């Protein structure tokens, strides 16, 4: 995650505003900087130890392969500087 002036970048995404908290993840509205499309970025702060992060990343990689009309695809995943995992999905409005 990189700070650019007053906004935060997450890979090709610019985090624009926090969303209402849900479950175990913090959500942020994110703008894809190249094509200006809206997405939602989720930060999973509860996953913090190495085995937990490894299991989480493996699960995300498996979920990225799933294509179903009732599931949002995971378009991007990464770890921030503190080691917390992030995923990015399309914004449905």
Tab-separated table of N, CA and C in Angstrom, residues 2-93:
chain	number	residue	atom	x	y	z
A	2	UNK	N	0.627	2.173	-0.890
A	2	UNK	CA	1.458	3.365	-1.029
A	2	UNK	C	0.590	4.591	-0.819
A	3	UNK	N	1.078	5.533	0.000
A	3	UNK	CA	0.356	6.779	0.230
A	3	UNK	C	0.677	7.752	-0.889
A	4	UNK	N	-0.333	8.265	-1.587
A	4	UNK	CA	-0.134	9.280	-2.618
A	4	UNK	C	-0.949	10.495	-2.216
A	5	UNK	N	-0.278	11.551	-1.769
A	5	UNK	CA	-0.881	12.750	-1.208
A	5	UNK	C	-1.845	12.346	-0.094
A	6	UNK	N	-3.136	12.573	-0.246
A	6	UNK	CA	-4.086	12.220	0.808
A	6	UNK	C	-4.824	10.919	0.518
A	7	UNK	N	-4.483	10.247	-0.567
A	7	UNK	CA	-5.148	8.985	-0.922
A	7	UNK	C	-4.144	7.838	-0.863
A	8	UNK	N	-4.674	6.637	-0.756
A	8	UNK	CA	-3.836	5.447	-0.621
A	8	UNK	C	-3.991	4.588	-1.866
A	9	UNK	N	-2.863	4.102	-2.404
A	9	UNK	CA	-2.872	3.201	-3.554
A	9	UNK	C	-2.669	1.768	-3.087
A	10	UNK	N	-3.357	0.877	-3.763
A	10	UNK	CA	-3.216	-0.553	-3.520
A	10	UNK	C	-3.041	-1.185	-4.890
A	11	UNK	N	-1.792	-1.382	-5.308
A	11	UNK	CA	-1.533	-1.858	-6.661
A	11	UNK	C	-2.074	-0.833	-7.649
A	12	UNK	N	-2.879	-1.270	-8.628
A	12	UNK	CA	-3.419	-0.332	-9.619
A	12	UNK	C	-4.669	0.407	-9.132
A	13	UNK	N	-5.043	0.204	-7.878
A	13	UNK	CA	-6.281	0.773	-7.340
A	13	UNK	C	-5.981	1.938	-6.403
A	14	UNK	N	-6.849	2.939	-6.436
A	14	UNK	CA	-6.767	4.088	-5.551
A	14	UNK	C	-7.945	4.002	-4.590
A	15	UNK	N	-7.656	3.885	-3.277
A	15	UNK	CA	-8.724	3.788	-2.289
A	15	UNK	C	-9.332	5.169	-2.109
A	16	UNK	N	-10.635	5.302	-2.363
A	16	UNK	CA	-11.260	6.617	-2.360
A	16	UNK	C	-12.065	6.916	-1.104
A	17	UNK	N	-12.764	5.919	-0.530
A	17	UNK	CA	-13.489	6.173	0.715
A	17	UNK	C	-13.782	4.865	1.438
A	18	UNK	N	-13.810	4.920	2.771
A	18	UNK	CA	-14.146	3.713	3.538
A	18	UNK	C	-15.626	3.397	3.408
A	19	UNK	N	-15.942	2.113	3.449
A	19	UNK	CA	-17.326	1.652	3.416
A	19	UNK	C	-17.722	1.151	4.794
A	20	UNK	N	-18.988	0.889	4.980
A	20	UNK	CA	-19.477	0.391	6.257
A	20	UNK	C	-18.820	-0.946	6.585
A	21	UNK	N	-18.413	-1.117	7.834
A	21	UNK	CA	-17.737	-2.349	8.251
A	21	UNK	C	-18.671	-3.547	8.139
A	22	UNK	N	-18.082	-4.686	7.758
A	22	UNK	CA	-18.857	-5.932	7.670
A	22	UNK	C	-17.997	-7.097	8.105
A	23	UNK	N	-18.473	-7.882	9.016
A	23	UNK	CA	-17.776	-9.095	9.431
A	23	UNK	C	-16.338	-8.854	9.852
A	24	UNK	N	-15.439	-9.604	9.273
A	24	UNK	CA	-14.036	-9.528	9.643
A	24	UNK	C	-13.177	-8.713	8.706
A	25	UNK	N	-13.791	-7.902	7.835
A	25	UNK	CA	-13.011	-7.153	6.859
A	25	UNK	C	-13.405	-5.680	6.854
A	26	UNK	N	-12.423	-4.834	6.551
A	26	UNK	CA	-12.681	-3.409	6.339
A	26	UNK	C	-12.834	-3.209	4.837
A	27	UNK	N	-13.871	-2.522	4.418
A	27	UNK	CA	-14.107	-2.307	3.000
A	27	UNK	C	-13.832	-0.874	2.589
A	28	UNK	N	-13.311	-0.712	1.372
A	28	UNK	CA	-13.021	0.611	0.817
A	28	UNK	C	-13.470	0.638	-0.634
A	29	UNK	N	-14.086	1.741	-1.032
A	29	UNK	CA	-14.374	1.949	-2.442
A	29	UNK	C	-13.047	2.261	-3.118
A	30	UNK	N	-12.779	1.594	-4.228
A	30	UNK	CA	-11.494	1.742	-4.910
A	30	UNK	C	-11.715	2.044	-6.384
A	31	UNK	N	-10.881	2.896	-6.920
A	31	UNK	CA	-10.940	3.266	-8.334
A	31	UNK	C	-9.745	2.652	-9.051
A	32	UNK	N	-10.002	1.880	-10.119
A	32	UNK	CA	-8.910	1.348	-10.933
A	32	UNK	C	-8.353	2.526	-11.726
A	33	UNK	N	-7.082	2.843	-11.536
A	33	UNK	CA	-6.516	4.065	-12.087
A	33	UNK	C	-6.375	4.043	-13.603
A	34	UNK	N	-6.263	2.870	-14.209
A	34	UNK	CA	-6.085	2.802	-15.661
A	34	UNK	C	-7.403	2.922	-16.413
A	35	UNK	N	-8.430	2.175	-15.981
A	35	UNK	CA	-9.691	2.198	-16.736
A	35	UNK	C	-10.824	2.923	-16.013
A	36	UNK	N	-10.540	3.502	-14.851
A	36	UNK	CA	-11.499	4.305	-14.080
A	36	UNK	C	-12.777	3.545	-13.742
A	37	UNK	N	-12.653	2.255	-13.451
A	37	UNK	CA	-13.801	1.455	-13.029
A	37	UNK	C	-13.809	1.352	-11.499
A	38	UNK	N	-15.003	1.169	-10.926
A	38	UNK	CA	-15.160	1.091	-9.476
A	38	UNK	C	-15.037	-0.342	-8.985
A	39	UNK	N	-14.408	-0.476	-7.835
A	39	UNK	CA	-14.188	-1.774	-7.205
A	39	UNK	C	-14.317	-1.608	-5.703
A	40	UNK	N	-14.328	-2.729	-4.988
A	40	UNK	CA	-14.299	-2.717	-3.531
A	40	UNK	C	-13.060	-3.476	-3.082
A	41	UNK	N	-12.279	-2.839	-2.213
A	41	UNK	CA	-11.080	-3.463	-1.650
A	41	UNK	C	-11.377	-3.842	-0.201
A	42	UNK	N	-11.059	-5.076	0.171
A	42	UNK	CA	-11.284	-5.563	1.521
A	42	UNK	C	-9.949	-5.847	2.187
A	43	UNK	N	-9.791	-5.339	3.404
A	43	UNK	CA	-8.581	-5.577	4.208
A	43	UNK	C	-8.974	-6.500	5.359
A	44	UNK	N	-8.255	-7.613	5.475
A	44	UNK	CA	-8.526	-8.604	6.506
A	44	UNK	C	-7.485	-8.473	7.614
A	45	UNK	N	-7.768	-7.610	8.591
A	45	UNK	CA	-6.820	-7.333	9.664
A	45	UNK	C	-6.709	-8.479	10.658
A	46	UNK	N	-7.722	-9.332	10.737
A	46	UNK	CA	-7.702	-10.434	11.702
A	46	UNK	C	-6.718	-11.529	11.308
A	47	UNK	N	-6.312	-11.571	10.049
A	47	UNK	CA	-5.329	-12.557	9.592
A	47	UNK	C	-3.953	-11.912	9.726
A	48	UNK	N	-3.188	-12.348	10.708
A	48	UNK	CA	-1.938	-11.639	10.998
A	48	UNK	C	-0.723	-12.536	11.183
A	49	UNK	N	-0.899	-13.838	11.423
A	49	UNK	CA	0.284	-14.687	11.602
A	49	UNK	C	0.612	-15.406	10.292
A	50	UNK	N	1.839	-15.874	10.166
A	50	UNK	CA	2.290	-16.454	8.904
A	50	UNK	C	1.472	-17.666	8.452
A	51	UNK	N	1.156	-18.620	9.324
A	51	UNK	CA	0.330	-19.741	8.857
A	51	UNK	C	-1.057	-19.284	8.396
A	52	UNK	N	-1.655	-18.336	9.119
A	52	UNK	CA	-2.968	-17.827	8.735
A	52	UNK	C	-2.935	-17.113	7.396
A	53	UNK	N	-1.897	-16.316	7.180
A	53	UNK	CA	-1.742	-15.594	5.909
A	53	UNK	C	-1.533	-16.584	4.773
A	54	UNK	N	-0.718	-17.614	5.000
A	54	UNK	CA	-0.467	-18.611	3.968
A	54	UNK	C	-1.763	-19.340	3.583
A	55	UNK	N	-2.561	-19.733	4.580
A	55	UNK	CA	-3.848	-20.394	4.296
A	55	UNK	C	-4.793	-19.448	3.561
A	56	UNK	N	-4.820	-18.186	3.990
A	56	UNK	CA	-5.695	-17.209	3.357
A	56	UNK	C	-5.315	-17.000	1.893
A	57	UNK	N	-4.034	-16.820	1.615
A	57	UNK	CA	-3.571	-16.599	0.237
A	57	UNK	C	-3.848	-17.823	-0.627
A	58	UNK	N	-3.638	-19.020	-0.099
A	58	UNK	CA	-3.951	-20.233	-0.859
A	58	UNK	C	-5.443	-20.326	-1.158
A	59	UNK	N	-6.289	-19.974	-0.189
A	59	UNK	CA	-7.737	-20.001	-0.413
A	59	UNK	C	-8.146	-18.973	-1.460
A	60	UNK	N	-7.534	-17.788	-1.419
A	60	UNK	CA	-7.852	-16.747	-2.409
A	60	UNK	C	-7.457	-17.212	-3.803
A	61	UNK	N	-6.306	-17.833	-3.937
A	61	UNK	CA	-5.872	-18.330	-5.255
A	61	UNK	C	-6.847	-19.371	-5.800
A	62	UNK	N	-7.346	-20.248	-4.934
A	62	UNK	CA	-8.342	-21.229	-5.371
A	62	UNK	C	-9.654	-20.543	-5.755
A	63	UNK	N	-10.058	-19.555	-4.970
A	63	UNK	CA	-11.319	-18.850	-5.252
A	63	UNK	C	-11.233	-18.033	-6.534
A	64	UNK	N	-10.049	-17.577	-6.907
A	64	UNK	CA	-9.902	-16.803	-8.140
A	64	UNK	C	-10.239	-17.641	-9.371
A	65	UNK	N	-10.130	-18.940	-9.261
A	65	UNK	CA	-10.419	-19.813	-10.390
A	65	UNK	C	-11.912	-20.081	-10.552
A	66	UNK	N	-12.704	-19.798	-9.532
A	66	UNK	CA	-14.146	-20.080	-9.575
A	66	UNK	C	-14.850	-19.005	-10.394
A	67	UNK	N	-15.654	-19.440	-11.331
A	67	UNK	CA	-16.472	-18.531	-12.134
A	67	UNK	C	-17.925	-18.990	-12.001
A	68	UNK	N	-18.749	-18.149	-11.404
A	68	UNK	CA	-20.159	-18.469	-11.229
A	68	UNK	C	-20.941	-17.172	-11.260
A	69	UNK	N	-22.124	-17.211	-11.828
A	69	UNK	CA	-22.917	-15.996	-12.009
A	69	UNK	C	-23.356	-15.360	-10.694
A	70	UNK	N	-23.358	-16.092	-9.596
A	70	UNK	CA	-23.786	-15.558	-8.306
A	70	UNK	C	-22.617	-15.176	-7.395
A	71	UNK	N	-21.400	-15.285	-7.881
A	71	UNK	CA	-20.219	-14.939	-7.085
A	71	UNK	C	-19.422	-13.844	-7.783
A	72	UNK	N	-18.975	-12.866	-7.002
A	72	UNK	CA	-18.104	-11.833	-7.555
A	72	UNK	C	-16.692	-12.392	-7.700
A	73	UNK	N	-16.032	-12.117	-8.804
A	73	UNK	CA	-14.659	-12.599	-8.962
A	73	UNK	C	-13.683	-11.784	-8.112
A	74	UNK	N	-12.642	-12.428	-7.652
A	74	UNK	CA	-11.550	-11.735	-6.974
A	74	UNK	C	-10.583	-11.311	-8.069
A	75	UNK	N	-10.451	-10.010	-8.268
A	75	UNK	CA	-9.643	-9.505	-9.374
A	75	UNK	C	-8.186	-9.246	-8.994
A	76	UNK	N	-7.923	-9.067	-7.697
A	76	UNK	CA	-6.575	-8.718	-7.270
A	76	UNK	C	-6.435	-9.104	-5.804
A	77	UNK	N	-5.264	-9.546	-5.408
A	77	UNK	CA	-4.975	-9.768	-3.994
A	77	UNK	C	-3.521	-9.433	-3.719
A	78	UNK	N	-3.261	-8.982	-2.497
A	78	UNK	CA	-1.909	-8.591	-2.114
A	78	UNK	C	-1.820	-8.540	-0.594
A	79	UNK	N	-0.616	-8.342	-0.093
A	79	UNK	CA	-0.379	-8.103	1.330
A	79	UNK	C	0.130	-6.671	1.485
A	80	UNK	N	-0.338	-5.972	2.527
A	80	UNK	CA	0.162	-4.615	2.755
A	80	UNK	C	1.462	-4.660	3.549
A	81	UNK	N	1.996	-3.500	3.891
A	81	UNK	CA	3.282	-3.409	4.589
A	81	UNK	C	3.236	-4.069	5.968
A	82	UNK	N	2.068	-4.101	6.590
A	82	UNK	CA	1.923	-4.740	7.898
A	82	UNK	C	1.655	-6.243	7.782
A	83	UNK	N	1.539	-6.757	6.566
A	83	UNK	CA	1.303	-8.179	6.350
A	83	UNK	C	-0.157	-8.576	6.315
A	84	UNK	N	-1.074	-7.603	6.303
A	84	UNK	CA	-2.500	-7.924	6.225
A	84	UNK	C	-2.906	-8.172	4.776
A	85	UNK	N	-3.679	-9.229	4.536
A	85	UNK	CA	-4.124	-9.519	3.167
A	85	UNK	C	-5.251	-8.586	2.724
A	86	UNK	N	-5.253	-8.295	1.426
A	86	UNK	CA	-6.282	-7.490	0.757
A	86	UNK	C	-6.805	-8.265	-0.438
A	87	UNK	N	-8.090	-8.130	-0.737
A	87	UNK	CA	-8.637	-8.613	-1.996
A	87	UNK	C	-9.453	-7.479	-2.619
A	88	UNK	N	-9.578	-7.508	-3.938
A	88	UNK	CA	-10.356	-6.511	-4.659
A	88	UNK	C	-11.360	-7.229	-5.542
A	89	UNK	N	-12.618	-6.794	-5.457
A	89	UNK	CA	-13.726	-7.331	-6.252
A	89	UNK	C	-14.420	-6.196	-6.986
A	90	UNK	N	-15.196	-6.496	-8.020
A	90	UNK	CA	-15.945	-5.438	-8.688
A	90	UNK	C	-16.968	-4.808	-7.737
A	91	UNK	N	-17.245	-3.553	-7.951
A	91	UNK	CA	-18.269	-2.834	-7.195
A	91	UNK	C	-19.591	-3.010	-7.910
A	92	UNK	N	-20.615	-3.443	-7.188
A	92	UNK	CA	-21.919	-3.701	-7.813
A	92	UNK	C	-22.905	-2.573	-7.596
A	93	UNK	N	-22.528	-1.566	-6.836
A	93	UNK	CA	-23.422	-0.435	-6.621
A	93	UNK	C	-24.322	-0.709	-5.509
